Short mmCIF file of C-alpha atoms in Angstrom, two decimals:
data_model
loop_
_atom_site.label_atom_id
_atom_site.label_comp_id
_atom_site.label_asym_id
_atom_site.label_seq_id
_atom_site.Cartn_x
_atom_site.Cartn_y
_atom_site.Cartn_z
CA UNK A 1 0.00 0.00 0.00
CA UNK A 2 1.14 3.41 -1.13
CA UNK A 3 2.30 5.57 1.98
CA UNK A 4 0.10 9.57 2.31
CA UNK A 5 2.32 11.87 0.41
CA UNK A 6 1.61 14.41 3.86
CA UNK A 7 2.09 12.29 6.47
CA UNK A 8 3.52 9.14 5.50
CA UNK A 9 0.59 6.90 6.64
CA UNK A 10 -0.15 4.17 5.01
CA UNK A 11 -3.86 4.21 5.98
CA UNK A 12 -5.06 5.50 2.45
CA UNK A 13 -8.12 4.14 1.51
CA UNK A 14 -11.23 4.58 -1.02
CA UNK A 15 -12.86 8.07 -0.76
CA UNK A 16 -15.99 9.23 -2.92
CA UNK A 17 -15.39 12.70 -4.07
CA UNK A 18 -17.88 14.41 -6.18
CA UNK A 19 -18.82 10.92 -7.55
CA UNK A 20 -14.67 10.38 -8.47
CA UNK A 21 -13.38 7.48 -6.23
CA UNK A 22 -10.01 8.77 -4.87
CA UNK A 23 -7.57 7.73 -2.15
CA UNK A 24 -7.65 9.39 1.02
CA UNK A 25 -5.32 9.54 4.24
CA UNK A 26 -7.27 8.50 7.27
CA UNK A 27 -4.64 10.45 9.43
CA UNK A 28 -4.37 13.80 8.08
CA UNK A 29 -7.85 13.40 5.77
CA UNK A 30 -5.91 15.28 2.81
CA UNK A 31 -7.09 13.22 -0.79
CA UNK A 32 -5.33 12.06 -4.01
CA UNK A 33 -6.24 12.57 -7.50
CA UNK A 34 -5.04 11.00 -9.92
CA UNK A 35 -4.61 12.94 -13.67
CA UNK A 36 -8.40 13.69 -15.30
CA UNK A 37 -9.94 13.59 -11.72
CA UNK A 38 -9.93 17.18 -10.08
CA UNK A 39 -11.93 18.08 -13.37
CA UNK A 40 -14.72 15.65 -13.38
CA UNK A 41 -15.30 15.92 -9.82
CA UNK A 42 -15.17 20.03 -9.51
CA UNK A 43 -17.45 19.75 -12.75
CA UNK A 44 -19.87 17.66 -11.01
CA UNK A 45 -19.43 19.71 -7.50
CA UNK A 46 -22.34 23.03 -6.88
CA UNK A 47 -19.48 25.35 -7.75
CA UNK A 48 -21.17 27.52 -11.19
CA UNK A 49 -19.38 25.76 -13.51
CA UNK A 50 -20.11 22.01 -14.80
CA UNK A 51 -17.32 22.10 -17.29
CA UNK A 52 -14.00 22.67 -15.36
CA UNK A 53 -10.60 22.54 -17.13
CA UNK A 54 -8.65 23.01 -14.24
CA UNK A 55 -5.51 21.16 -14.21
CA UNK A 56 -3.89 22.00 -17.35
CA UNK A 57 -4.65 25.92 -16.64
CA UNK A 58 -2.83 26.25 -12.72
CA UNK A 59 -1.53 29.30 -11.45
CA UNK A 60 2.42 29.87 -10.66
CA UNK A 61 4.82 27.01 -10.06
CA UNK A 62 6.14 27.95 -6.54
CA UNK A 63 8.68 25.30 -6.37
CA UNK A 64 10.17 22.17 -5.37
CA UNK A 65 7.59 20.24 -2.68
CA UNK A 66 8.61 18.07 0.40
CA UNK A 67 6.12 15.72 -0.72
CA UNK A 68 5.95 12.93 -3.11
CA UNK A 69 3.78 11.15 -5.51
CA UNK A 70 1.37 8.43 -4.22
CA UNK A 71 1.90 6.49 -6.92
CA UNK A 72 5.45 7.20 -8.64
CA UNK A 73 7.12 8.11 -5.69
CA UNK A 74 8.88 11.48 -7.41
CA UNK A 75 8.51 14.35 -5.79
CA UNK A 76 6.12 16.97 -6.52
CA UNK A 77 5.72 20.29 -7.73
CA UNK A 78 3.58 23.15 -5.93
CA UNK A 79 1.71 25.02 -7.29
CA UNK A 80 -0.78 28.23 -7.04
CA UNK A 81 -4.54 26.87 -8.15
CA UNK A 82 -4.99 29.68 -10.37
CA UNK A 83 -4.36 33.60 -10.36
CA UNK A 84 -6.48 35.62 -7.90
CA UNK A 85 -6.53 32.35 -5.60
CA UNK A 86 -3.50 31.47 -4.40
CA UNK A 87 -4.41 27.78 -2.51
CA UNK A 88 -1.59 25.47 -2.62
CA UNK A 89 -1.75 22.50 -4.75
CA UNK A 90 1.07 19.60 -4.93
CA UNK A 91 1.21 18.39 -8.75
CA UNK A 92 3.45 15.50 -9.95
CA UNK A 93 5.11 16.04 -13.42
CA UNK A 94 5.44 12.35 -14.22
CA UNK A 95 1.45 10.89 -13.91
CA UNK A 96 -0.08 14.62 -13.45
CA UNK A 97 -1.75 13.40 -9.94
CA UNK A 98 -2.85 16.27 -7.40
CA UNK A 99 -2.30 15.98 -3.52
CA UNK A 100 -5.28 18.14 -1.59
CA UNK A 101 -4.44 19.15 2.22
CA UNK A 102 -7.92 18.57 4.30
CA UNK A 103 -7.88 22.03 4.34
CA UNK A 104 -7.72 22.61 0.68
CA UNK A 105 -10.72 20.39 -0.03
CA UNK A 106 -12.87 22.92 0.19
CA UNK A 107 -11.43 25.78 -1.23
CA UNK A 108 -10.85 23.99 -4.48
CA UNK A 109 -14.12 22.82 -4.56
CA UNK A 110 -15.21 26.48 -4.54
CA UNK A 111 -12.36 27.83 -7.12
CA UNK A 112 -14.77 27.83 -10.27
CA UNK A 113 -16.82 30.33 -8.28
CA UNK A 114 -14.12 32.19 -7.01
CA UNK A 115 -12.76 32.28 -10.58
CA UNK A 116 -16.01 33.99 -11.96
CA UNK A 117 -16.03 36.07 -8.94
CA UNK A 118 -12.61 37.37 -9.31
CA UNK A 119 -14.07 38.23 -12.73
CA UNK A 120 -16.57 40.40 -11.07
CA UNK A 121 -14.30 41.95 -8.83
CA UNK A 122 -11.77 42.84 -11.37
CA UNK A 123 -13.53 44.67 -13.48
CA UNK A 124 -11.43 47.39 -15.08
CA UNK A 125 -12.61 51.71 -14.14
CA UNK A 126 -14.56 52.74 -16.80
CA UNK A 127 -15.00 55.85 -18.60
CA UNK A 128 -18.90 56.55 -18.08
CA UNK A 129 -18.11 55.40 -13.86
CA UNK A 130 -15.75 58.04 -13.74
CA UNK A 131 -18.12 61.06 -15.25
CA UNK A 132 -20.90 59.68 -12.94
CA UNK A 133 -18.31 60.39 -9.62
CA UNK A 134 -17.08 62.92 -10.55
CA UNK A 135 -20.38 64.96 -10.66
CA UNK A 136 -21.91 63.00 -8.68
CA UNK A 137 -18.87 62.97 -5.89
CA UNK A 138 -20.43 59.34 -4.64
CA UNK A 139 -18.40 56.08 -5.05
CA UNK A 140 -19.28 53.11 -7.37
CA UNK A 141 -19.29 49.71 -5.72
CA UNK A 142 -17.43 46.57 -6.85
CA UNK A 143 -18.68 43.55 -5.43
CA UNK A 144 -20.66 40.38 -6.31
CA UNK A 145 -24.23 40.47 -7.23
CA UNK A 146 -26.71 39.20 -5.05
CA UNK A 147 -28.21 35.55 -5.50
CA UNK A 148 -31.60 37.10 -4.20
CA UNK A 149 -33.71 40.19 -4.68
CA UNK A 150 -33.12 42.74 -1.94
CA UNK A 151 -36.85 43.28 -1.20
CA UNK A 152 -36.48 44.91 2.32
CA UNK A 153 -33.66 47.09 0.43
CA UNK A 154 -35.68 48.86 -2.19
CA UNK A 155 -38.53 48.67 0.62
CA UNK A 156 -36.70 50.50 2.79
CA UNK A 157 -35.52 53.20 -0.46
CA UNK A 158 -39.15 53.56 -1.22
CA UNK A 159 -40.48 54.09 2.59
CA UNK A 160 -38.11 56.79 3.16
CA UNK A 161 -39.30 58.49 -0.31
CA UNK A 162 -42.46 58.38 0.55
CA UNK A 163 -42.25 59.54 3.95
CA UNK A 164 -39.85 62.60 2.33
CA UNK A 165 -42.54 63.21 -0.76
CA UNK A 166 -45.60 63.36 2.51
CA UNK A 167 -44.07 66.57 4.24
CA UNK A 168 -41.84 68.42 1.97
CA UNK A 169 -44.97 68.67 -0.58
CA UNK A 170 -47.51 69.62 2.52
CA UNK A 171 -49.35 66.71 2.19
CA UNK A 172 -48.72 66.04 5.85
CA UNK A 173 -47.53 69.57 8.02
CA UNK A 174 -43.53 69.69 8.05
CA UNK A 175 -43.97 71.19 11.81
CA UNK A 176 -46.06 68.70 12.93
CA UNK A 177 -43.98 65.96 11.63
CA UNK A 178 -40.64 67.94 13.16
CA UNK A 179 -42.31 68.30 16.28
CA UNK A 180 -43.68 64.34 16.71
CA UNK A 181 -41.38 62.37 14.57
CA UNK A 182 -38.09 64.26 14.51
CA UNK A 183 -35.87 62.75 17.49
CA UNK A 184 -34.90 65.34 19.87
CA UNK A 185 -32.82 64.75 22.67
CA UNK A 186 -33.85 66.55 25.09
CA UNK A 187 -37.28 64.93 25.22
CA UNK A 188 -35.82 61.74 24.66
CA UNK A 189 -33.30 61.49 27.98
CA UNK A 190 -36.76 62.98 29.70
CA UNK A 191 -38.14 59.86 29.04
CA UNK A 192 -41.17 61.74 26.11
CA UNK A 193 -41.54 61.03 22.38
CA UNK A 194 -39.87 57.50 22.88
CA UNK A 195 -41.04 56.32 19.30
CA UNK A 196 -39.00 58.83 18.02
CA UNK A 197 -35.96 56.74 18.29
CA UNK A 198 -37.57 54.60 15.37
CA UNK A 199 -39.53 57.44 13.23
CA UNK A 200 -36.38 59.95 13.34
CA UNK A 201 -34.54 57.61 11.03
CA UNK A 202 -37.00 57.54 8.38
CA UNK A 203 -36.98 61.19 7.60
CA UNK A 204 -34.66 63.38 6.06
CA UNK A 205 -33.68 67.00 6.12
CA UNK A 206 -33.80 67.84 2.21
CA UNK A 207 -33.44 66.55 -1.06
CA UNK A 208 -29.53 66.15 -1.17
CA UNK A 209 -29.89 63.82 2.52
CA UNK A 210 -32.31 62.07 0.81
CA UNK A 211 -30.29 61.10 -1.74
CA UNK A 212 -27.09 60.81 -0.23
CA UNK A 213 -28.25 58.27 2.58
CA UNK A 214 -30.50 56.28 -0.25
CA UNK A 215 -27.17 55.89 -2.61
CA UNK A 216 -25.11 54.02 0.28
CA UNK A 217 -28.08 52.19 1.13
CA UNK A 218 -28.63 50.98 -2.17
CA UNK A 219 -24.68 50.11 -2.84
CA UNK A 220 -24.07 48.22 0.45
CA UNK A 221 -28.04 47.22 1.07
CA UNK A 222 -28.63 44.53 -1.29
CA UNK A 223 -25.21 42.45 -0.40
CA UNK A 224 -26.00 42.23 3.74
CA UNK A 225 -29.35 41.47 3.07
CA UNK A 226 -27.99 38.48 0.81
CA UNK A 227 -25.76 37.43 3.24
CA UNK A 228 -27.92 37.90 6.12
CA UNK A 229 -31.42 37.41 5.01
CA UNK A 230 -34.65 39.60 4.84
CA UNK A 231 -35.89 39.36 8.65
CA UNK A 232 -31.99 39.31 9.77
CA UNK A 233 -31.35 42.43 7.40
CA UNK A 234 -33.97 44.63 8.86
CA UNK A 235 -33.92 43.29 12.73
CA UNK A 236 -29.84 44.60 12.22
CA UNK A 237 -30.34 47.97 10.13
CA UNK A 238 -32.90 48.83 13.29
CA UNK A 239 -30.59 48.04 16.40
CA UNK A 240 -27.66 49.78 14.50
CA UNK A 241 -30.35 52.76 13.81
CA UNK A 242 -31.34 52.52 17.56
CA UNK A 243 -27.40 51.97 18.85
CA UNK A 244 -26.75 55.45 16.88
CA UNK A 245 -29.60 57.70 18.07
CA UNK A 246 -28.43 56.29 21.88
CA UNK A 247 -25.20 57.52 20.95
CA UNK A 248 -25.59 61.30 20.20
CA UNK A 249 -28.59 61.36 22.82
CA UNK A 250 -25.70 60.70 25.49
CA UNK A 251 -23.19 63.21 23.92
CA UNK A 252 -26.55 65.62 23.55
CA UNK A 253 -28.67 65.01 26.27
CA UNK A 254 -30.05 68.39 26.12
CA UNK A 255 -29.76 69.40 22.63
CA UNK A 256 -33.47 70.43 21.45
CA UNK A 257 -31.98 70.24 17.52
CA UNK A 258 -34.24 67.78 15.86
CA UNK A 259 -32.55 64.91 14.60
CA UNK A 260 -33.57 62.82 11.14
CA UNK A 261 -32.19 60.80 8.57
CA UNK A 262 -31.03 56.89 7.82
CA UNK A 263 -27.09 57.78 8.38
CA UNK A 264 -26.77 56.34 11.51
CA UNK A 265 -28.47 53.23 10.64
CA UNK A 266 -26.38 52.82 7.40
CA UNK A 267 -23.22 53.65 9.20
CA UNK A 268 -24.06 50.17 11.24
CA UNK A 269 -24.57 49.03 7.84
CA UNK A 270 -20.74 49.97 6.97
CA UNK A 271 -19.71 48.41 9.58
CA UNK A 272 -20.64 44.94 8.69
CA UNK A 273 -19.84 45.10 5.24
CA UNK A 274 -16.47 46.41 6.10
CA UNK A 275 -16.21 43.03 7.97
CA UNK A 276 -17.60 40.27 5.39
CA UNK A 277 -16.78 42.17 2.34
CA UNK A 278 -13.09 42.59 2.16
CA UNK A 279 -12.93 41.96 -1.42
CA UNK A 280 -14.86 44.40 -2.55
CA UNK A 281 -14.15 47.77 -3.92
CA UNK A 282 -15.73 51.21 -3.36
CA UNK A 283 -13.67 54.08 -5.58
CA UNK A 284 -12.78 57.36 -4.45
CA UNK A 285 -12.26 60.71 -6.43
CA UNK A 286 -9.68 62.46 -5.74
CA UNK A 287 -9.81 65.87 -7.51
CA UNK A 288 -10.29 63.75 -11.50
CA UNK A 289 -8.46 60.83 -10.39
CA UNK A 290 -10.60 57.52 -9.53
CA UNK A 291 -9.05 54.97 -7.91
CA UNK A 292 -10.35 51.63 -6.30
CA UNK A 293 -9.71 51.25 -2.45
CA UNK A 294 -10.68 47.99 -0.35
CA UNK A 295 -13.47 49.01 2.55
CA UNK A 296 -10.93 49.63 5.05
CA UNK A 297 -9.45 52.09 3.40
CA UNK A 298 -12.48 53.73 2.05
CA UNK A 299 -14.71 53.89 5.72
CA UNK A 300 -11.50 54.86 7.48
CA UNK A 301 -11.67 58.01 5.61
CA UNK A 302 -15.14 58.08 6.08
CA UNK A 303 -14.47 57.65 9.91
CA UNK A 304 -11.65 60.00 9.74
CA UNK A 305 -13.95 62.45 8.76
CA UNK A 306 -16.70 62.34 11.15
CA UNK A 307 -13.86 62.51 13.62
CA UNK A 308 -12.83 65.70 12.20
CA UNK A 309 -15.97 66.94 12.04
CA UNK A 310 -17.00 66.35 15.39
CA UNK A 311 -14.15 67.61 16.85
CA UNK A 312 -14.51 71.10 14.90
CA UNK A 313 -18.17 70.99 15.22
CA UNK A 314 -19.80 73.73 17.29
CA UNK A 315 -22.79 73.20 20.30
CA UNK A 316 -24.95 72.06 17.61
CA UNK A 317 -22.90 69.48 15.83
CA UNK A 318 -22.57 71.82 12.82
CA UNK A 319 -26.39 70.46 11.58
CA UNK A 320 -24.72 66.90 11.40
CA UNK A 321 -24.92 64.05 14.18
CA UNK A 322 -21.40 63.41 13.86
CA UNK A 323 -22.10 60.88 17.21
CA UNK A 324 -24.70 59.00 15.74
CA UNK A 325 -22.72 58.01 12.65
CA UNK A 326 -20.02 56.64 15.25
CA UNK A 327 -22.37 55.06 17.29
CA UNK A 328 -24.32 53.76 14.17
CA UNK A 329 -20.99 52.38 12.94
CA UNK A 330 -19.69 50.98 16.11
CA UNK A 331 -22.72 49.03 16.83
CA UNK A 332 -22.11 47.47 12.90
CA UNK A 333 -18.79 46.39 13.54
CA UNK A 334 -19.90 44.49 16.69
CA UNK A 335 -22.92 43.29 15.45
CA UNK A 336 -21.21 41.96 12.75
CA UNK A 337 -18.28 40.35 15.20
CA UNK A 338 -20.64 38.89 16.68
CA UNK A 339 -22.11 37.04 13.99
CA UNK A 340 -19.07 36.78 11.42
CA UNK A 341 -19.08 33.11 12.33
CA UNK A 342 -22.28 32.39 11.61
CA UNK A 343 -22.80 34.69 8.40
CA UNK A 344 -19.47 32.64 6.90
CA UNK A 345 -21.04 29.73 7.64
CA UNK A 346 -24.19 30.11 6.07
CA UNK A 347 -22.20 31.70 2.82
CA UNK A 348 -19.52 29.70 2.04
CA UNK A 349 -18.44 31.44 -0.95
CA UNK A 350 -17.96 34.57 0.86
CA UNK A 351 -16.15 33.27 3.31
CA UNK A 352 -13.25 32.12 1.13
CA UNK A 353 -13.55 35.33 -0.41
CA UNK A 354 -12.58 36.71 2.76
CA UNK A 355 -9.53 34.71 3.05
CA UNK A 356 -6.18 35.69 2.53
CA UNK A 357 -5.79 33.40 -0.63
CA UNK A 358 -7.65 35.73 -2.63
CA UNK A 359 -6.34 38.51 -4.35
CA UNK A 360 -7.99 41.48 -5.81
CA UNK A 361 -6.91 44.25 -8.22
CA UNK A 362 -7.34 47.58 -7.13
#
């Protein structure tokens, strides 16, 4: 019996992978394929793609291995999978067989859906993106689509319309819904208007608010609710909303400025996609330059500026809740601590994405 080119074993035995009967080490559960194989089965395996031409088409040769072939007994050759995914694959250059860790199983399972993600991802600037930001001055999002249709999303879009169309064109008395629906601290940490914590963040202070909060909702919106799901998406996008208007309610307690808008809740939103969406890309303009930036470096800035602007703000935050959009944002990233786990688990695919394997152009 052929010994485990990982760990020496000799406990291989017959392993059914993706309907391709294979050898695999009882010890350190890695597999071996011999040459034909790692196609069939990734083209039978729920991966996007049922016509895989994998093994002729690997990524760099990284050198000499320490292992060797399970059935030749040379040693092999690693490899990179492909480009953009750099899992490590042992390859033998005499009978073309490919060693899988236990921990690579899975990940090249995935690769034809990481390959036509990377596609996604990759996608060059182009010209008519780059007039759009720079009059628009509002980034455009690279990231995967969403498997489902982001119903509580464009819910949410058209509520806050609606509720912007009812008092700016007097169908409903902008005073009245100031006074009553508007948030106000000071009646707020007095214990009055408690449903304003909920109604404050589905109104907005002009046309330009409107549209500004709607835009990042509608970029980041329909990816967490993929990942999180409908009643998940909503129950989250209120605590964060909730977790924000606490926030500048304890830096204002007696601050009689009404208080609207979604920013607060959307900065919770930030948060979480800054967490499970590493490989995305958001583009900034900087004077006519565009230029693709991961999350981190886009809502640092973002952060950076709120910072700023609460620290050069006057009594009345300068007409901006500066403290709600770090409360909002804080609550996002530990919400979505809190849950990573569970989220990755649930979406396989974008938890590989998230792994340091992949790489993205930027």
């Amino acid at each position: 019996m052929k010994n485990c080119p990982n760990c020496a074993s000799v406990s291989m035995g017959k392993y059914e992978f993706h309907q391709q009967e294979v050898d695999k080490c009882q010890e350190c559960h890695g597999i071996w394929l011999e040459l034909g194989e790692l196609d069939s089965a990734l083209s039978i395996a729920d991966n996007d793609n049922d016509q895989v031409y994998l093994e002729e088409t690997l990524g760099d040769k990284l050198g000499a291995s320490k292992r060797h072939c399970h059935v030749c007994d040379q040693g092999l050759t690693r490899y990179h999978l492909m480009s953009g995914f750099e899992v490590e694959v042992d390859t033998c250059s005499s009978c073309s067989g490919v060693w899988l860790d236990n921990e690579e199983i899975e990940k090249v399972t995935q690769s034809p859906a990481i390959a036509q993600a990377l596609l996604e991802l990759d996608k060059p600037i182009q010209k008519r993106t780059w007039l759009f930001q720079f009059l628009s001055q509002m980034p455009i999002e690279y990231n995967l689509k969403p498997k489902t249709t982001p119903w509580v999303t464009y819910s949410l879009l058209l509520l806050n319309l609606l509720i912007f169309i009812s008092y700016s064109t007097g169908l409903v008395g902008e005073s009245f819904a100031y006074n009553n629906f508007a948030l106000h601290s000071d009646q707020v940490s007095h214990g009055h208007q408690l449903w304003t914590l909920l109604t404050h963040m589905y109104m907005h202070g002009g046309v330009m608010h409107l549209i500004g909060n709607m835009y990042f909702l509608y970029i980041i919106g329909d990816n967490l609710e993929d990942a999180l799901g409908r009643g998940k998406f909503i129950l989250y996008y209120t605590l964060c909303g909730l977790a924000a208007a606490a926030a500048q309610i304890l830096a204002e307690p007696d601050s009689f400025v009404p208080m609207v808008g979604a920013s607060g809740a959307i900065a919770g939103l930030f948060g979480m996609y800054l967490l499970w969406f590493r490989h995305a890309s958001l583009t900034l303009m900087i004077v006519v330059y565009q230029k693709k930036v991961s999350p981190l470096v886009f809502f640092a800035i973002w952060l950076g500026i709120n910072v700023i602007g609460l620290y050069f703000a006057d009594e009345s935050g300068g007409g901006v809740a500066y403290w709600a959009h770090i409360g909002g944002f804080i609550a996002g990233l530990v919400i979505g601590l809190l849950i990573k786990k569970q989220v990755f688990s649930t979406n396989p695919l974008l938890a590989i994405l998230n792994s340091n394997e992949v790489k993205i152009k930027r």
